[in-house]
């Protein structure tokens, strides 16, 4: 806390009567440079952490809002908000980040295992594909390339349009009509067992050819891709885009914070506050109140019959100092509004991006439960999420900056005589 100014204390007044009269000294001088408040280490140690968020969705849901003017306009208000809301969350955030780091290492191990498995699967899938090409059951890469080169298949086509073109060229390989080819492919995409039964019943020769080409691969099939892959790919693209957006916004906002070099907005604003404080209406009124209070204390001191220490100042001293504190609050509230605007604008840009990441994480987890939980694409997305989890402190930065508002502290409202011996 700011040091207490016990003015017109009996012995001090008598010993140094010129101190209060120095032209260059002002009662309110030096208040702004000392206005930043940080809880002591013992106070912080006494504050308990909130529940540790188990995932990024919970982290976002529990992240406190940027504080209001009423939560930061005074040291007392800030202490209350920090103790009840902001420090418990920040402690839980650190715990969550530590937990996330361990999860990231675990995902790395799972991805390595999944990568080896996928490499083996890809090798087998290519061998199986070539076996079907050799049996005249599937188009070769050269044949597909020819269709692209001819312009019959383009990147802008829908899956149904591509299938129609391929059916026109390759249905003959199966010995079926174009319509039947499309019917069988669509059936296989929805229910492989049903398609197998249909082929066995309606096209036994084609079934036997397919069986002979694929029997060596056991349960593997002609279409080994995980049906969730397109959804995983979409989530991956959105996560990477979110990472780009976060980096861009964090860098832009970071130039405004009080923790970086250069001339950020907060620094400019504080310099403006420091410049305007001494000439503000509030500072001038406080100076006038205090000057009158000094004279009143001096007169009161002369009425004392028993000269000793620790005689409390009269009630009117408290009343006048309370007026000073009301003026301090008035100043703090006015400038807190301007200070919060910077934090609010940063938070308004950062929080929605992080909320979208949380939504994508939930989608990825839901997909992961619909099949192999060690599937590479699922784990790759999970790794991206653990990486984005590490941005939490930067996303929380506007809230921390808002709490750092330099609120001028209240003056003491009581005083006592001090007699030096």
Tab-separated table of C-alpha atoms in Angstrom:
chain	number	residue	atom	x	y	z
A	1	UNK	CA	0.000	0.000	0.000
A	2	UNK	CA	1.040	3.618	-0.569
A	3	UNK	CA	2.738	5.239	2.384
A	4	UNK	CA	0.426	7.190	4.685
A	5	UNK	CA	0.852	10.975	4.738
A	6	UNK	CA	0.373	12.084	8.339
A	7	UNK	CA	0.321	15.790	7.789
A	8	UNK	CA	0.528	18.441	10.502
A	9	UNK	CA	1.564	15.871	13.054
A	10	UNK	CA	2.306	17.774	16.218
A	11	UNK	CA	6.056	17.409	16.590
A	12	UNK	CA	6.661	17.392	12.841
A	13	UNK	CA	4.718	20.618	12.406
A	14	UNK	CA	6.723	22.318	15.112
A	15	UNK	CA	10.072	20.984	14.017
A	16	UNK	CA	9.667	21.579	10.277
A	17	UNK	CA	7.097	24.352	9.759
A	18	UNK	CA	8.426	25.167	6.304
A	19	UNK	CA	7.966	21.674	4.812
A	20	UNK	CA	4.323	22.141	3.909
A	21	UNK	CA	5.069	25.561	2.556
A	22	UNK	CA	7.651	24.512	-0.041
A	23	UNK	CA	6.413	25.790	-3.370
A	24	UNK	CA	7.582	22.737	-5.339
A	25	UNK	CA	5.985	20.183	-3.033
A	26	UNK	CA	2.371	19.077	-3.409
A	27	UNK	CA	0.324	16.713	-1.300
A	28	UNK	CA	-0.829	14.758	-4.369
A	29	UNK	CA	2.603	14.701	-5.999
A	30	UNK	CA	3.963	11.240	-6.817
A	31	UNK	CA	0.647	9.445	-6.469
A	32	UNK	CA	0.389	8.370	-10.140
A	33	UNK	CA	3.842	6.734	-10.524
A	34	UNK	CA	3.047	4.586	-7.481
A	35	UNK	CA	-0.471	3.691	-8.576
A	36	UNK	CA	0.190	0.168	-9.868
A	37	UNK	CA	-0.863	-2.468	-7.365
A	38	UNK	CA	0.286	-6.084	-7.123
A	39	UNK	CA	-0.793	-8.414	-4.311
A	40	UNK	CA	2.074	-9.476	-2.069
A	41	UNK	CA	3.565	-12.964	-2.373
A	42	UNK	CA	1.991	-13.942	0.952
A	43	UNK	CA	-1.428	-12.698	-0.196
A	44	UNK	CA	-1.146	-14.675	-3.441
A	45	UNK	CA	-0.053	-17.802	-1.584
A	46	UNK	CA	-3.127	-17.482	0.596
A	47	UNK	CA	-5.458	-17.479	-2.440
A	48	UNK	CA	-6.648	-20.957	-3.430
A	49	UNK	CA	-6.839	-22.188	-7.008
A	50	UNK	CA	-10.177	-22.939	-8.613
A	51	UNK	CA	-10.986	-26.375	-10.112
A	52	UNK	CA	-8.554	-27.284	-12.894
A	53	UNK	CA	-10.261	-27.147	-16.340
A	54	UNK	CA	-10.124	-30.632	-17.855
A	55	UNK	CA	-10.180	-29.438	-21.473
A	56	UNK	CA	-10.154	-26.296	-23.581
A	57	UNK	CA	-13.975	-26.086	-23.579
A	58	UNK	CA	-14.031	-25.927	-19.786
A	59	UNK	CA	-11.122	-23.487	-19.776
A	60	UNK	CA	-13.053	-21.116	-22.047
A	61	UNK	CA	-16.309	-21.554	-20.142
A	62	UNK	CA	-14.662	-20.669	-16.820
A	63	UNK	CA	-12.509	-17.793	-18.108
A	64	UNK	CA	-13.635	-14.660	-16.222
A	65	UNK	CA	-14.889	-11.679	-18.151
A	66	UNK	CA	-12.893	-8.479	-18.419
A	67	UNK	CA	-13.527	-6.731	-15.075
A	68	UNK	CA	-15.876	-3.790	-14.785
A	69	UNK	CA	-14.991	-0.289	-13.621
A	70	UNK	CA	-16.444	-1.110	-10.208
A	71	UNK	CA	-14.051	-4.052	-9.875
A	72	UNK	CA	-10.865	-2.065	-10.545
A	73	UNK	CA	-11.500	1.597	-9.611
A	74	UNK	CA	-9.900	1.192	-6.173
A	75	UNK	CA	-7.288	-0.995	-4.529
A	76	UNK	CA	-9.950	-2.385	-2.200
A	77	UNK	CA	-12.195	-3.330	-5.123
A	78	UNK	CA	-9.263	-4.885	-6.991
A	79	UNK	CA	-8.180	-6.932	-3.963
A	80	UNK	CA	-11.699	-8.298	-3.604
A	81	UNK	CA	-12.024	-9.203	-7.299
A	82	UNK	CA	-8.536	-10.706	-7.505
A	83	UNK	CA	-9.109	-12.827	-4.403
A	84	UNK	CA	-12.598	-14.014	-5.353
A	85	UNK	CA	-12.314	-14.401	-9.144
A	86	UNK	CA	-9.115	-13.700	-11.004
A	87	UNK	CA	-6.299	-15.260	-8.989
A	88	UNK	CA	-8.177	-18.565	-8.387
A	89	UNK	CA	-8.767	-18.837	-12.137
A	90	UNK	CA	-5.192	-17.943	-13.029
A	91	UNK	CA	-3.875	-20.568	-10.638
A	92	UNK	CA	-6.239	-23.152	-12.134
A	93	UNK	CA	-5.061	-22.049	-15.585
A	94	UNK	CA	-1.431	-22.747	-14.708
A	95	UNK	CA	-2.431	-26.162	-13.375
A	96	UNK	CA	-4.392	-26.871	-16.561
A	97	UNK	CA	-1.437	-25.872	-18.746
A	98	UNK	CA	0.847	-28.185	-16.805
A	99	UNK	CA	-1.697	-30.976	-17.258
A	100	UNK	CA	-2.018	-30.124	-20.958
A	101	UNK	CA	1.760	-30.359	-21.430
A	102	UNK	CA	1.638	-33.933	-20.119
A	103	UNK	CA	-1.310	-34.686	-22.381
A	104	UNK	CA	0.661	-33.297	-25.335
A	105	UNK	CA	3.525	-35.717	-24.661
A	106	UNK	CA	1.022	-38.569	-24.371
A	107	UNK	CA	-0.558	-37.610	-27.709
A	108	UNK	CA	2.912	-37.518	-29.279
A	109	UNK	CA	3.499	-41.122	-28.229
A	110	UNK	CA	0.107	-42.195	-29.546
A	111	UNK	CA	0.713	-40.375	-32.838
A	112	UNK	CA	4.020	-42.166	-33.330
A	113	UNK	CA	2.311	-45.526	-32.850
A	114	UNK	CA	-0.591	-44.505	-35.105
A	115	UNK	CA	1.841	-43.232	-37.757
A	116	UNK	CA	3.630	-46.578	-37.902
A	117	UNK	CA	0.290	-48.350	-38.076
A	118	UNK	CA	-0.909	-46.022	-40.840
A	119	UNK	CA	2.277	-46.514	-42.845
A	120	UNK	CA	1.770	-50.277	-42.691
A	121	UNK	CA	-1.907	-49.828	-43.590
A	122	UNK	CA	-1.059	-47.536	-46.501
A	123	UNK	CA	1.473	-50.021	-47.812
A	124	UNK	CA	-1.104	-52.804	-47.597
A	125	UNK	CA	-3.790	-50.586	-49.137
A	126	UNK	CA	-1.543	-49.826	-52.109
A	127	UNK	CA	-0.805	-53.497	-52.567
A	128	UNK	CA	-4.510	-54.287	-52.345
A	129	UNK	CA	-5.330	-51.516	-54.794
A	130	UNK	CA	-2.756	-52.832	-57.281
A	131	UNK	CA	-4.156	-56.340	-56.878
A	132	UNK	CA	-7.596	-55.032	-57.884
A	133	UNK	CA	-6.109	-53.066	-60.803
A	134	UNK	CA	-4.327	-56.205	-62.018
A	135	UNK	CA	-7.615	-58.108	-61.802
A	136	UNK	CA	-9.308	-55.439	-63.947
A	137	UNK	CA	-11.591	-54.402	-61.109
A	138	UNK	CA	-10.383	-50.835	-60.492
A	139	UNK	CA	-9.009	-48.067	-62.713
A	140	UNK	CA	-5.243	-47.639	-62.609
A	141	UNK	CA	-3.561	-44.385	-61.629
A	142	UNK	CA	-2.665	-43.872	-65.285
A	143	UNK	CA	-6.304	-44.236	-66.298
A	144	UNK	CA	-7.441	-41.785	-63.640
A	145	UNK	CA	-4.739	-39.322	-64.681
A	146	UNK	CA	-5.913	-39.591	-68.260
A	147	UNK	CA	-9.418	-38.588	-67.197
A	148	UNK	CA	-8.022	-35.529	-65.392
A	149	UNK	CA	-5.828	-34.597	-68.326
A	150	UNK	CA	-8.760	-34.927	-70.737
A	151	UNK	CA	-10.840	-32.599	-68.584
A	152	UNK	CA	-13.613	-35.147	-68.082
A	153	UNK	CA	-12.911	-34.991	-64.319
A	154	UNK	CA	-12.124	-31.639	-62.679
A	155	UNK	CA	-11.458	-30.508	-59.130
A	156	UNK	CA	-14.698	-28.511	-59.099
A	157	UNK	CA	-16.864	-31.579	-59.657
A	158	UNK	CA	-18.999	-33.059	-56.915
A	159	UNK	CA	-18.410	-36.648	-55.811
A	160	UNK	CA	-21.594	-37.735	-57.625
A	161	UNK	CA	-20.438	-36.095	-60.877
A	162	UNK	CA	-17.052	-37.797	-60.663
A	163	UNK	CA	-18.732	-41.134	-59.995
A	164	UNK	CA	-20.914	-40.681	-63.065
A	165	UNK	CA	-17.874	-40.118	-65.291
A	166	UNK	CA	-15.991	-43.074	-63.818
A	167	UNK	CA	-19.020	-45.351	-64.176
A	168	UNK	CA	-19.210	-44.499	-67.861
A	169	UNK	CA	-15.601	-45.613	-68.313
A	170	UNK	CA	-15.158	-48.481	-65.881
A	171	UNK	CA	-18.518	-50.272	-65.473
A	172	UNK	CA	-17.460	-52.521	-68.351
A	173	UNK	CA	-14.533	-53.763	-66.236
A	174	UNK	CA	-17.124	-55.238	-63.882
A	175	UNK	CA	-19.340	-56.527	-66.644
A	176	UNK	CA	-22.297	-54.429	-65.417
A	177	UNK	CA	-24.215	-51.393	-66.643
A	178	UNK	CA	-23.303	-47.862	-65.675
A	179	UNK	CA	-26.400	-47.613	-63.454
A	180	UNK	CA	-25.576	-50.911	-61.734
A	181	UNK	CA	-21.967	-49.817	-61.154
A	182	UNK	CA	-23.140	-46.642	-59.414
A	183	UNK	CA	-25.706	-48.590	-57.395
A	184	UNK	CA	-23.084	-51.051	-56.115
A	185	UNK	CA	-20.571	-48.314	-55.244
A	186	UNK	CA	-23.195	-46.276	-53.352
A	187	UNK	CA	-24.326	-49.395	-51.527
A	188	UNK	CA	-20.754	-50.261	-50.529
A	189	UNK	CA	-20.174	-46.762	-49.147
A	190	UNK	CA	-23.216	-47.074	-46.899
A	191	UNK	CA	-23.067	-50.752	-45.904
A	192	UNK	CA	-20.258	-53.008	-47.070
A	193	UNK	CA	-21.891	-56.201	-45.773
A	194	UNK	CA	-25.078	-55.412	-47.682
A	195	UNK	CA	-23.081	-54.725	-50.858
A	196	UNK	CA	-21.193	-57.996	-50.427
A	197	UNK	CA	-24.435	-59.937	-50.040
A	198	UNK	CA	-25.922	-58.164	-53.080
A	199	UNK	CA	-22.916	-59.044	-55.257
A	200	UNK	CA	-22.922	-62.651	-54.088
A	201	UNK	CA	-26.597	-62.991	-54.960
A	202	UNK	CA	-26.857	-60.909	-58.155
A	203	UNK	CA	-23.349	-60.902	-59.621
A	204	UNK	CA	-21.594	-64.124	-58.460
A	205	UNK	CA	-18.848	-63.887	-61.098
A	206	UNK	CA	-17.969	-60.314	-60.041
A	207	UNK	CA	-18.106	-61.368	-56.384
A	208	UNK	CA	-15.657	-64.224	-57.031
A	209	UNK	CA	-13.267	-61.913	-58.872
A	210	UNK	CA	-13.350	-59.423	-55.985
A	211	UNK	CA	-12.894	-62.215	-53.460
A	212	UNK	CA	-9.940	-63.692	-55.317
A	213	UNK	CA	-8.229	-60.288	-55.607
A	214	UNK	CA	-8.679	-59.445	-51.909
A	215	UNK	CA	-8.663	-62.749	-50.022
A	216	UNK	CA	-4.989	-62.418	-49.034
A	217	UNK	CA	-5.729	-59.157	-47.203
A	218	UNK	CA	-8.077	-60.749	-44.692
A	219	UNK	CA	-10.669	-58.281	-43.377
A	220	UNK	CA	-9.243	-55.419	-45.447
A	221	UNK	CA	-11.514	-54.121	-48.161
A	222	UNK	CA	-11.248	-52.258	-51.434
A	223	UNK	CA	-12.142	-48.945	-49.678
A	224	UNK	CA	-9.989	-48.919	-46.533
A	225	UNK	CA	-10.357	-45.180	-45.772
A	226	UNK	CA	-11.903	-44.219	-42.434
A	227	UNK	CA	-15.297	-42.614	-43.199
A	228	UNK	CA	-14.502	-39.945	-40.579
A	229	UNK	CA	-11.460	-38.688	-42.513
A	230	UNK	CA	-13.241	-35.837	-44.375
A	231	UNK	CA	-14.633	-34.530	-41.089
A	232	UNK	CA	-11.231	-34.834	-39.411
A	233	UNK	CA	-9.661	-32.957	-42.334
A	234	UNK	CA	-12.209	-30.138	-42.044
A	235	UNK	CA	-11.546	-29.822	-38.304
A	236	UNK	CA	-7.803	-29.772	-38.966
A	237	UNK	CA	-8.150	-26.958	-41.513
A	238	UNK	CA	-10.288	-24.902	-39.137
A	239	UNK	CA	-7.879	-25.460	-36.244
A	240	UNK	CA	-4.926	-24.300	-38.326
A	241	UNK	CA	-6.893	-21.263	-39.453
A	242	UNK	CA	-7.759	-20.502	-35.825
A	243	UNK	CA	-4.077	-20.748	-34.945
A	244	UNK	CA	-3.241	-18.205	-37.656
A	245	UNK	CA	-5.976	-15.872	-36.435
A	246	UNK	CA	-4.882	-16.187	-32.807
A	247	UNK	CA	-1.272	-15.440	-33.650
A	248	UNK	CA	-2.288	-12.393	-35.666
A	249	UNK	CA	-4.628	-10.963	-33.032
A	250	UNK	CA	-2.279	-11.756	-30.129
A	251	UNK	CA	0.601	-10.011	-31.878
A	252	UNK	CA	-1.569	-6.991	-32.664
A	253	UNK	CA	-2.912	-6.775	-29.117
A	254	UNK	CA	0.488	-7.559	-27.591
A	255	UNK	CA	1.803	-4.284	-28.943
A	256	UNK	CA	-0.695	-2.550	-26.653
A	257	UNK	CA	0.130	-4.294	-23.408
A	258	UNK	CA	2.086	-2.852	-20.525
A	259	UNK	CA	4.464	-5.823	-20.654
A	260	UNK	CA	6.024	-5.199	-24.089
A	261	UNK	CA	8.535	-2.740	-25.476
A	262	UNK	CA	7.793	0.108	-27.819
A	263	UNK	CA	5.076	2.643	-27.095
A	264	UNK	CA	1.908	0.576	-26.538
A	265	UNK	CA	-1.526	2.087	-25.975
A	266	UNK	CA	-1.432	1.372	-22.255
A	267	UNK	CA	1.876	3.215	-21.916
A	268	UNK	CA	0.526	6.192	-23.850
A	269	UNK	CA	-2.602	6.227	-21.706
A	270	UNK	CA	-0.637	6.015	-18.459
A	271	UNK	CA	1.650	8.838	-19.565
A	272	UNK	CA	-1.449	10.899	-20.292
A	273	UNK	CA	-2.864	10.078	-16.847
A	274	UNK	CA	0.401	10.988	-15.176
A	275	UNK	CA	0.558	14.289	-17.050
A	276	UNK	CA	-3.036	15.298	-16.332
A	277	UNK	CA	-3.303	14.165	-12.722
A	278	UNK	CA	-1.545	17.105	-11.054
A	279	UNK	CA	-3.653	19.640	-12.948
A	280	UNK	CA	-6.910	17.729	-12.680
A	281	UNK	CA	-9.959	19.189	-10.891
A	282	UNK	CA	-9.787	16.301	-8.428
A	283	UNK	CA	-6.133	16.909	-7.494
A	284	UNK	CA	-6.750	20.635	-7.056
A	285	UNK	CA	-9.779	20.053	-4.829
A	286	UNK	CA	-7.833	17.509	-2.772
A	287	UNK	CA	-4.986	19.999	-2.346
A	288	UNK	CA	-7.455	22.649	-1.153
A	289	UNK	CA	-9.095	20.256	1.306
A	290	UNK	CA	-5.738	19.178	2.645
A	291	UNK	CA	-4.441	22.742	2.994
A	292	UNK	CA	-7.502	23.683	5.019
A	293	UNK	CA	-7.114	20.491	7.020
A	294	UNK	CA	-3.498	21.335	7.897
A	295	UNK	CA	-4.516	24.694	9.278
A	296	UNK	CA	-7.357	23.121	11.212
A	297	UNK	CA	-5.017	20.491	12.667
A	298	UNK	CA	-2.523	23.171	13.658
A	299	UNK	CA	-5.248	25.102	15.475
A	300	UNK	CA	-6.546	21.938	17.116
A	301	UNK	CA	-3.047	21.039	18.262
A	302	UNK	CA	-2.747	24.347	20.147
A	303	UNK	CA	-5.876	23.479	22.143
A	304	UNK	CA	-4.362	20.317	23.559
A	305	UNK	CA	-3.671	20.617	27.276
A	306	UNK	CA	-2.000	17.235	27.631
A	307	UNK	CA	0.881	16.959	25.126
A	308	UNK	CA	1.485	13.281	24.408
A	309	UNK	CA	1.551	10.758	21.578
A	310	UNK	CA	-1.361	8.830	20.080
A	311	UNK	CA	-4.099	11.370	20.623
A	312	UNK	CA	-6.600	10.600	17.816
A	313	UNK	CA	-7.533	13.340	15.400
A	314	UNK	CA	-11.085	14.699	15.698
A	315	UNK	CA	-14.002	13.257	13.652
A	316	UNK	CA	-13.866	16.171	11.200
A	317	UNK	CA	-10.422	14.934	10.074
A	318	UNK	CA	-12.019	11.659	8.961
A	319	UNK	CA	-14.866	13.495	7.228
A	320	UNK	CA	-12.476	15.683	5.219
A	321	UNK	CA	-10.257	12.763	4.251
A	322	UNK	CA	-13.348	10.837	3.117
A	323	UNK	CA	-14.092	13.751	0.768
A	324	UNK	CA	-10.599	13.341	-0.642
A	325	UNK	CA	-11.183	9.633	-1.188
A	326	UNK	CA	-14.437	10.352	-2.997
A	327	UNK	CA	-12.498	12.618	-5.375
A	328	UNK	CA	-9.860	9.899	-5.860
A	329	UNK	CA	-12.640	7.435	-6.721
A	330	UNK	CA	-14.089	9.934	-9.186
A	331	UNK	CA	-10.734	10.227	-10.964
A	332	UNK	CA	-10.123	6.474	-10.945
A	333	UNK	CA	-13.551	5.640	-12.365
A	334	UNK	CA	-13.164	8.135	-15.204
A	335	UNK	CA	-9.802	6.777	-16.315
A	336	UNK	CA	-10.673	3.118	-15.624
A	337	UNK	CA	-13.305	3.397	-18.348
A	338	UNK	CA	-10.617	4.421	-20.853
A	339	UNK	CA	-8.209	1.745	-19.603
A	340	UNK	CA	-10.825	-0.996	-19.905
A	341	UNK	CA	-11.661	-0.036	-23.480
A	342	UNK	CA	-8.275	-1.313	-24.691
A	343	UNK	CA	-8.713	-4.617	-22.836
A	344	UNK	CA	-12.312	-5.025	-23.978
A	345	UNK	CA	-11.377	-4.578	-27.641
A	346	UNK	CA	-8.613	-7.194	-27.352
A	347	UNK	CA	-10.849	-9.617	-25.477
A	348	UNK	CA	-13.642	-9.154	-28.048
A	349	UNK	CA	-11.282	-10.388	-30.783
A	350	UNK	CA	-9.426	-13.121	-28.902
A	351	UNK	CA	-12.152	-14.899	-26.937
A	352	UNK	CA	-14.385	-15.861	-29.924
A	353	UNK	CA	-11.432	-17.489	-31.722
A	354	UNK	CA	-10.626	-19.537	-28.624
A	355	UNK	CA	-14.283	-20.444	-28.175
A	356	UNK	CA	-14.281	-21.755	-31.762
A	357	UNK	CA	-11.201	-23.857	-30.978
A	358	UNK	CA	-13.089	-25.323	-28.014
A	359	UNK	CA	-16.014	-26.167	-30.316
A	360	UNK	CA	-13.689	-27.879	-32.804
A	361	UNK	CA	-12.051	-29.835	-29.979
A	362	UNK	CA	-15.471	-31.090	-28.858
A	363	UNK	CA	-16.299	-32.132	-32.444
A	364	UNK	CA	-12.991	-33.968	-32.764
A	365	UNK	CA	-13.570	-35.816	-29.492
A	366	UNK	CA	-17.079	-36.812	-30.557
A	367	UNK	CA	-15.754	-38.179	-33.864
A	368	UNK	CA	-12.985	-39.977	-32.020
A	369	UNK	CA	-15.572	-41.997	-30.120
A	370	UNK	CA	-17.265	-43.133	-33.331
A	371	UNK	CA	-14.401	-45.380	-34.403
A	372	UNK	CA	-10.779	-46.163	-33.713
A	373	UNK	CA	-9.632	-43.777	-30.973
A	374	UNK	CA	-6.025	-44.250	-32.100
A	375	UNK	CA	-6.744	-43.082	-35.660
A	376	UNK	CA	-3.959	-40.813	-36.887
A	377	UNK	CA	-6.137	-37.908	-38.098
A	378	UNK	CA	-7.995	-37.779	-34.780
A	379	UNK	CA	-4.721	-37.715	-32.856
A	380	UNK	CA	-3.216	-35.100	-35.178
A	381	UNK	CA	-6.171	-32.809	-34.410
A	382	UNK	CA	-5.803	-33.552	-30.725
A	383	UNK	CA	-2.167	-32.515	-30.952
A	384	UNK	CA	-3.203	-29.235	-32.597
A	385	UNK	CA	-5.639	-28.599	-29.745
A	386	UNK	CA	-2.959	-29.221	-27.096
A	387	UNK	CA	-0.757	-26.738	-28.961
A	388	UNK	CA	-3.555	-24.146	-29.031
A	389	UNK	CA	-4.166	-24.774	-25.334
A	390	UNK	CA	-0.781	-23.155	-24.818
A	391	UNK	CA	-2.196	-19.847	-26.080
A	392	UNK	CA	-4.432	-19.570	-23.011
A	393	UNK	CA	-2.223	-17.069	-21.176
A	394	UNK	CA	-2.177	-14.760	-24.198
A	395	UNK	CA	-5.942	-15.071	-24.623
A	396	UNK	CA	-6.293	-14.180	-20.934
A	397	UNK	CA	-3.897	-11.228	-21.345
A	398	UNK	CA	-6.598	-8.530	-21.770
A	399	UNK	CA	-8.185	-9.596	-18.478
A	400	UNK	CA	-4.826	-9.369	-16.698
A	401	UNK	CA	-4.103	-6.004	-18.262
A	402	UNK	CA	-7.482	-4.691	-17.154
A	403	UNK	CA	-6.776	-5.733	-13.556
A	404	UNK	CA	-3.460	-3.865	-13.779
A	405	UNK	CA	-5.258	-0.516	-14.005
A	406	UNK	CA	-3.208	2.053	-12.029
A	407	UNK	CA	-5.744	3.054	-9.408
A	408	UNK	CA	-4.661	5.869	-7.084
A	409	UNK	CA	-4.977	4.605	-3.534
A	410	UNK	CA	-7.154	6.069	-0.840
A	411	UNK	CA	-5.628	8.314	1.797
A	412	UNK	CA	-5.816	7.404	5.458
A	413	UNK	CA	-8.946	8.666	7.167
A	414	UNK	CA	-7.588	8.563	10.718
A	415	UNK	CA	-4.502	10.032	12.365
A	416	UNK	CA	-2.733	10.468	15.716
A	417	UNK	CA	-0.307	12.878	17.251
A	418	UNK	CA	3.303	11.785	17.334
A	419	UNK	CA	5.512	13.397	19.960
A	420	UNK	CA	9.228	12.891	19.380
A	421	UNK	CA	11.343	12.550	22.489
